[in-house]
mmCIF file with all atom_site columns, C-alpha atoms in Angstrom:
data_model
loop_
_atom_site.group_PDB
_atom_site.id
_atom_site.type_symbol
_atom_site.label_atom_id
_atom_site.label_alt_id
_atom_site.label_comp_id
_atom_site.label_asym_id
_atom_site.label_entity_id
_atom_site.label_seq_id
_atom_site.pdbx_PDB_ins_code
_atom_site.Cartn_x
_atom_site.Cartn_y
_atom_site.Cartn_z
_atom_site.occupancy
_atom_site.B_iso_or_equiv
_atom_site.pdbx_formal_charge
_atom_site.auth_seq_id
_atom_site.auth_comp_id
_atom_site.auth_asym_id
_atom_site.auth_atom_id
_atom_site.pdbx_PDB_model_num
ATOM 1   C CA . GLN S 1 1   ? 16.117  7.140   6.398   1.00 0.00 ? 1   GLN S CA 1
ATOM 2   C CA . VAL S 1 2   ? 14.005  5.237   3.915   1.00 0.00 ? 2   VAL S CA 1
ATOM 3   C CA . GLN S 1 3   ? 13.049  6.639   0.553   1.00 0.00 ? 3   GLN S CA 1
ATOM 4   C CA . LEU S 1 4   ? 9.988   5.354   -1.268  1.00 0.00 ? 4   LEU S CA 1
ATOM 5   C CA . GLU S 1 5   ? 8.968   5.975   -4.842  1.00 0.00 ? 5   GLU S CA 1
ATOM 6   C CA . GLU S 1 6   ? 5.703   4.852   -6.390  1.00 0.00 ? 6   GLU S CA 1
ATOM 7   C CA . SER S 1 7   ? 5.200   4.119   -10.060 1.00 0.00 ? 7   SER S CA 1
ATOM 8   C CA . GLY S 1 8   ? 2.784   2.336   -12.349 1.00 0.00 ? 8   GLY S CA 1
ATOM 9   C CA . GLY S 1 9   ? -0.186  4.645   -12.120 1.00 0.00 ? 9   GLY S CA 1
ATOM 10  C CA . GLY S 1 10  ? -2.084  5.792   -15.149 1.00 0.00 ? 10  GLY S CA 1
ATOM 11  C CA . LEU S 1 11  ? -5.402  5.882   -16.928 1.00 0.00 ? 11  LEU S CA 1
ATOM 12  C CA . VAL S 1 12  ? -7.356  2.660   -17.282 1.00 0.00 ? 12  VAL S CA 1
ATOM 13  C CA . GLN S 1 13  ? -10.903 1.736   -18.196 1.00 0.00 ? 13  GLN S CA 1
ATOM 14  C CA . ALA S 1 14  ? -13.270 0.253   -15.643 1.00 0.00 ? 14  ALA S CA 1
ATOM 15  C CA . GLY S 1 15  ? -12.675 -3.468  -15.368 1.00 0.00 ? 15  GLY S CA 1
ATOM 16  C CA . GLY S 1 16  ? -9.032  -3.131  -16.297 1.00 0.00 ? 16  GLY S CA 1
ATOM 17  C CA . SER S 1 17  ? -5.893  -3.751  -14.280 1.00 0.00 ? 17  SER S CA 1
ATOM 18  C CA . LEU S 1 18  ? -2.817  -1.899  -13.095 1.00 0.00 ? 18  LEU S CA 1
ATOM 19  C CA . ARG S 1 19  ? 0.180   -2.900  -11.051 1.00 0.00 ? 19  ARG S CA 1
ATOM 20  C CA . LEU S 1 20  ? 1.669   -0.251  -8.820  1.00 0.00 ? 20  LEU S CA 1
ATOM 21  C CA . SER S 1 21  ? 5.243   -0.474  -7.613  1.00 0.00 ? 21  SER S CA 1
ATOM 22  C CA . CYS S 1 22  ? 6.824   0.972   -4.502  1.00 0.00 ? 22  CYS S CA 1
ATOM 23  C CA . ALA S 1 23  ? 10.601  0.997   -4.755  1.00 0.00 ? 23  ALA S CA 1
ATOM 24  C CA . ALA S 1 24  ? 12.466  1.373   -1.478  1.00 0.00 ? 24  ALA S CA 1
ATOM 25  C CA . SER S 1 25  ? 15.995  2.537   -0.785  1.00 0.00 ? 25  SER S CA 1
ATOM 26  C CA . GLY S 1 26  ? 17.846  3.058   2.469   1.00 0.00 ? 26  GLY S CA 1
ATOM 27  C CA . GLY S 1 27  ? 17.255  1.100   5.647   1.00 0.00 ? 27  GLY S CA 1
ATOM 28  C CA . ILE S 1 28  ? 16.778  -2.638  5.647   1.00 0.00 ? 28  ILE S CA 1
ATOM 29  C CA . PHE S 1 29  ? 13.825  -3.494  3.467   1.00 0.00 ? 29  PHE S CA 1
ATOM 30  C CA . SER S 1 30  ? 13.026  -6.760  5.212   1.00 0.00 ? 30  SER S CA 1
ATOM 31  C CA . THR S 1 31  ? 12.437  -4.996  8.543   1.00 0.00 ? 31  THR S CA 1
ATOM 32  C CA . TYR S 1 32  ? 9.604   -2.786  7.273   1.00 0.00 ? 32  TYR S CA 1
ATOM 33  C CA . ALA S 1 33  ? 5.917   -3.360  6.966   1.00 0.00 ? 33  ALA S CA 1
ATOM 34  C CA . VAL S 1 34  ? 4.708   -1.578  3.850   1.00 0.00 ? 34  VAL S CA 1
ATOM 35  C CA . GLY S 1 35  ? 1.234   -0.240  3.261   1.00 0.00 ? 35  GLY S CA 1
ATOM 36  C CA . TRP S 1 36  ? -0.693  1.367   0.461   1.00 0.00 ? 36  TRP S CA 1
ATOM 37  C CA . PHE S 1 37  ? -3.016  4.315   0.989   1.00 0.00 ? 37  PHE S CA 1
ATOM 38  C CA . ARG S 1 38  ? -5.026  6.382   -1.437  1.00 0.00 ? 38  ARG S CA 1
ATOM 39  C CA . GLN S 1 39  ? -6.627  9.787   -1.564  1.00 0.00 ? 39  GLN S CA 1
ATOM 40  C CA . ALA S 1 40  ? -9.469  10.543  -3.931  1.00 0.00 ? 40  ALA S CA 1
ATOM 41  C CA . PRO S 1 41  ? -10.461 14.082  -4.910  1.00 0.00 ? 41  PRO S CA 1
ATOM 42  C CA . GLY S 1 42  ? -12.215 15.825  -2.037  1.00 0.00 ? 42  GLY S CA 1
ATOM 43  C CA . LYS S 1 43  ? -11.679 12.918  0.342   1.00 0.00 ? 43  LYS S CA 1
ATOM 44  C CA . VAL S 1 44  ? -9.295  12.020  3.138   1.00 0.00 ? 44  VAL S CA 1
ATOM 45  C CA . ARG S 1 45  ? -6.464  9.594   2.669   1.00 0.00 ? 45  ARG S CA 1
ATOM 46  C CA . GLU S 1 46  ? -7.552  6.030   3.370   1.00 0.00 ? 46  GLU S CA 1
ATOM 47  C CA . PHE S 1 47  ? -5.941  2.674   3.985   1.00 0.00 ? 47  PHE S CA 1
ATOM 48  C CA . VAL S 1 48  ? -5.883  0.225   1.097   1.00 0.00 ? 48  VAL S CA 1
ATOM 49  C CA . ALA S 1 49  ? -3.552  -2.673  1.916   1.00 0.00 ? 49  ALA S CA 1
ATOM 50  C CA . VAL S 1 50  ? -0.518  -3.659  3.969   1.00 0.00 ? 50  VAL S CA 1
ATOM 51  C CA . VAL S 1 51  ? 2.026   -6.474  3.990   1.00 0.00 ? 51  VAL S CA 1
ATOM 52  C CA . ASN S 1 52  ? 4.222   -7.420  6.919   1.00 0.00 ? 52  ASN S CA 1
ATOM 53  C CA . ARG S 1 53  ? 8.001   -7.601  6.823   1.00 0.00 ? 53  ARG S CA 1
ATOM 54  C CA . ASN S 1 54  ? 7.957   -11.334 6.144   1.00 0.00 ? 54  ASN S CA 1
ATOM 55  C CA . GLY S 1 55  ? 5.665   -10.953 3.167   1.00 0.00 ? 55  GLY S CA 1
ATOM 56  C CA . VAL S 1 56  ? 3.166   -13.408 4.645   1.00 0.00 ? 56  VAL S CA 1
ATOM 57  C CA . THR S 1 57  ? 0.524   -11.392 6.480   1.00 0.00 ? 57  THR S CA 1
ATOM 58  C CA . THR S 1 58  ? -1.692  -9.024  4.525   1.00 0.00 ? 58  THR S CA 1
ATOM 59  C CA . TYR S 1 59  ? -4.741  -6.899  5.261   1.00 0.00 ? 59  TYR S CA 1
ATOM 60  C CA . TYR S 1 60  ? -6.989  -5.026  2.866   1.00 0.00 ? 60  TYR S CA 1
ATOM 61  C CA . LYS S 1 61  ? -9.679  -2.423  2.816   1.00 0.00 ? 61  LYS S CA 1
ATOM 62  C CA . ASP S 1 62  ? -12.931 -4.366  2.515   1.00 0.00 ? 62  ASP S CA 1
ATOM 63  C CA . SER S 1 63  ? -13.936 -2.840  -0.797  1.00 0.00 ? 63  SER S CA 1
ATOM 64  C CA . VAL S 1 64  ? -10.726 -3.965  -2.520  1.00 0.00 ? 64  VAL S CA 1
ATOM 65  C CA . LYS S 1 65  ? -10.116 -7.297  -0.801  1.00 0.00 ? 65  LYS S CA 1
ATOM 66  C CA . ASP S 1 66  ? -11.317 -9.442  -3.691  1.00 0.00 ? 66  ASP S CA 1
ATOM 67  C CA . ARG S 1 67  ? -9.670  -7.317  -6.358  1.00 0.00 ? 67  ARG S CA 1
ATOM 68  C CA . PHE S 1 68  ? -6.279  -6.100  -5.088  1.00 0.00 ? 68  PHE S CA 1
ATOM 69  C CA . THR S 1 69  ? -3.204  -8.056  -4.065  1.00 0.00 ? 69  THR S CA 1
ATOM 70  C CA . ILE S 1 70  ? -0.194  -6.702  -2.206  1.00 0.00 ? 70  ILE S CA 1
ATOM 71  C CA . SER S 1 71  ? 3.155   -8.466  -2.425  1.00 0.00 ? 71  SER S CA 1
ATOM 72  C CA . ARG S 1 72  ? 6.843   -7.761  -2.037  1.00 0.00 ? 72  ARG S CA 1
ATOM 73  C CA . ASP S 1 73  ? 10.017  -8.724  -3.866  1.00 0.00 ? 73  ASP S CA 1
ATOM 74  C CA . TYR S 1 74  ? 12.993  -8.646  -1.525  1.00 0.00 ? 74  TYR S CA 1
ATOM 75  C CA . ALA S 1 75  ? 15.542  -8.978  -4.311  1.00 0.00 ? 75  ALA S CA 1
ATOM 76  C CA . LYS S 1 76  ? 14.209  -5.780  -5.872  1.00 0.00 ? 76  LYS S CA 1
ATOM 77  C CA . ASN S 1 77  ? 13.352  -3.944  -2.639  1.00 0.00 ? 77  ASN S CA 1
ATOM 78  C CA . THR S 1 78  ? 9.916   -3.388  -4.110  1.00 0.00 ? 78  THR S CA 1
ATOM 79  C CA . VAL S 1 79  ? 6.330   -3.776  -2.934  1.00 0.00 ? 79  VAL S CA 1
ATOM 80  C CA . TYR S 1 80  ? 3.579   -4.200  -5.485  1.00 0.00 ? 80  TYR S CA 1
ATOM 81  C CA . LEU S 1 81  ? -0.121  -3.553  -5.516  1.00 0.00 ? 81  LEU S CA 1
ATOM 82  C CA . GLN S 1 82  ? -1.846  -5.550  -8.221  1.00 0.00 ? 82  GLN S CA 1
ATOM 83  C CA . MET S 1 83  ? -5.211  -3.977  -8.926  1.00 0.00 ? 83  MET S CA 1
ATOM 84  C CA . ASN S 1 84  ? -7.771  -5.911  -10.944 1.00 0.00 ? 84  ASN S CA 1
ATOM 85  C CA . SER S 1 85  ? -11.377 -5.205  -11.872 1.00 0.00 ? 85  SER S CA 1
ATOM 86  C CA . LEU S 1 86  ? -10.815 -1.516  -11.340 1.00 0.00 ? 86  LEU S CA 1
ATOM 87  C CA . LYS S 1 87  ? -13.774 0.740   -10.710 1.00 0.00 ? 87  LYS S CA 1
ATOM 88  C CA . PRO S 1 88  ? -14.173 4.501   -11.104 1.00 0.00 ? 88  PRO S CA 1
ATOM 89  C CA . GLU S 1 89  ? -14.267 4.824   -7.326  1.00 0.00 ? 89  GLU S CA 1
ATOM 90  C CA . ASP S 1 90  ? -10.697 3.507   -7.237  1.00 0.00 ? 90  ASP S CA 1
ATOM 91  C CA . THR S 1 91  ? -9.552  6.760   -8.817  1.00 0.00 ? 91  THR S CA 1
ATOM 92  C CA . ALA S 1 92  ? -7.095  8.396   -6.431  1.00 0.00 ? 92  ALA S CA 1
ATOM 93  C CA . VAL S 1 93  ? -3.493  9.230   -5.769  1.00 0.00 ? 93  VAL S CA 1
ATOM 94  C CA . TYR S 1 94  ? -1.917  6.088   -4.354  1.00 0.00 ? 94  TYR S CA 1
ATOM 95  C CA . PHE S 1 95  ? 0.832   6.319   -1.747  1.00 0.00 ? 95  PHE S CA 1
ATOM 96  C CA . CYS S 1 96  ? 3.067   3.672   -0.272  1.00 0.00 ? 96  CYS S CA 1
ATOM 97  C CA . ALA S 1 97  ? 4.332   3.943   3.274   1.00 0.00 ? 97  ALA S CA 1
ATOM 98  C CA . ALA S 1 98  ? 6.814   2.042   5.433   1.00 0.00 ? 98  ALA S CA 1
ATOM 99  C CA . ALA S 1 99  ? 6.699   1.225   9.141   1.00 0.00 ? 99  ALA S CA 1
ATOM 100 C CA . ASN S 1 100 ? 9.883   0.080   10.826  1.00 0.00 ? 100 ASN S CA 1
ATOM 101 C CA . THR S 1 101 ? 10.123  -3.160  12.812  1.00 0.00 ? 101 THR S CA 1
ATOM 102 C CA . ARG S 1 102 ? 6.526   -3.519  13.915  1.00 0.00 ? 102 ARG S CA 1
ATOM 103 C CA . ASP S 1 103 ? 5.724   -5.994  16.660  1.00 0.00 ? 103 ASP S CA 1
ATOM 104 C CA . GLN S 1 104 ? 2.656   -8.144  17.187  1.00 0.00 ? 104 GLN S CA 1
ATOM 105 C CA . ALA S 1 105 ? 0.834   -5.440  19.123  1.00 0.00 ? 105 ALA S CA 1
ATOM 106 C CA . TRP S 1 106 ? 0.998   -3.175  16.088  1.00 0.00 ? 106 TRP S CA 1
ATOM 107 C CA . TRP S 1 107 ? -0.978  -5.741  14.113  1.00 0.00 ? 107 TRP S CA 1
ATOM 108 C CA . TYR S 1 108 ? -3.363  -6.790  16.888  1.00 0.00 ? 108 TYR S CA 1
ATOM 109 C CA . SER S 1 109 ? -4.304  -3.189  17.603  1.00 0.00 ? 109 SER S CA 1
ATOM 110 C CA . GLY S 1 110 ? -5.005  -2.418  13.972  1.00 0.00 ? 110 GLY S CA 1
ATOM 111 C CA . SER S 1 111 ? -2.344  0.285   13.864  1.00 0.00 ? 111 SER S CA 1
ATOM 112 C CA . TYR S 1 112 ? -1.552  -0.632  10.273  1.00 0.00 ? 112 TYR S CA 1
ATOM 113 C CA . PHE S 1 113 ? -4.854  0.998   9.342   1.00 0.00 ? 113 PHE S CA 1
ATOM 114 C CA . TYR S 1 114 ? -3.778  4.490   10.388  1.00 0.00 ? 114 TYR S CA 1
ATOM 115 C CA . GLN S 1 115 ? -1.457  6.905   8.628   1.00 0.00 ? 115 GLN S CA 1
ATOM 116 C CA . PRO S 1 116 ? 0.463   8.037   11.755  1.00 0.00 ? 116 PRO S CA 1
ATOM 117 C CA . SER S 1 117 ? 1.662   4.454   12.219  1.00 0.00 ? 117 SER S CA 1
ATOM 118 C CA . TYR S 1 118 ? 3.971   4.812   9.217   1.00 0.00 ? 118 TYR S CA 1
ATOM 119 C CA . GLU S 1 119 ? 7.272   6.653   9.326   1.00 0.00 ? 119 GLU S CA 1
ATOM 120 C CA . TYR S 1 120 ? 8.076   7.034   5.641   1.00 0.00 ? 120 TYR S CA 1
ATOM 121 C CA . TRP S 1 121 ? 5.950   8.009   2.668   1.00 0.00 ? 121 TRP S CA 1
ATOM 122 C CA . GLY S 1 122 ? 6.336   8.202   -1.064  1.00 0.00 ? 122 GLY S CA 1
ATOM 123 C CA . GLN S 1 123 ? 5.128   11.058  -3.243  1.00 0.00 ? 123 GLN S CA 1
ATOM 124 C CA . GLY S 1 124 ? 2.223   9.157   -4.748  1.00 0.00 ? 124 GLY S CA 1
ATOM 125 C CA . THR S 1 125 ? 1.151   8.005   -8.186  1.00 0.00 ? 125 THR S CA 1
ATOM 126 C CA . GLN S 1 126 ? -2.104  8.911   -9.897  1.00 0.00 ? 126 GLN S CA 1
ATOM 127 C CA . VAL S 1 127 ? -4.590  6.195   -10.810 1.00 0.00 ? 127 VAL S CA 1
ATOM 128 C CA . THR S 1 128 ? -7.560  7.217   -12.915 1.00 0.00 ? 128 THR S CA 1
ATOM 129 C CA . VAL S 1 129 ? -10.302 4.750   -13.803 1.00 0.00 ? 129 VAL S CA 1
ATOM 130 C CA . SER S 1 130 ? -12.716 5.826   -16.501 1.00 0.00 ? 130 SER S CA 1
ATOM 131 C CA . SER S 1 131 ? -16.294 4.620   -16.834 1.00 0.00 ? 131 SER S CA 1
#
């Protein structure tokens, strides 16, 4: 079993920045792809970003691609989501999720985009961006 815990959320003004952290325990961190999802009020949960187990390959939701950066620190068993130039529409609960030992087909098929592709989920952290 893998346990994930998000932190770093909070209230920030539009144009500001936040860095979210996803701390992992259990399992072998380097074997998991880790993604970030978010759910805004009244909306479904949506994909935000993902990083592969090697920390090299990343994919982003189009609307955040130029503003957010996902990375991982193997020494700390932590994945980060650096969020810059935040907008009110970024307001949501942000979740991290882990997918165990994904092969090339998982990436080619776009499975990283979908929630059922991930085995483990954190509880979420609230991000609120004011106008």
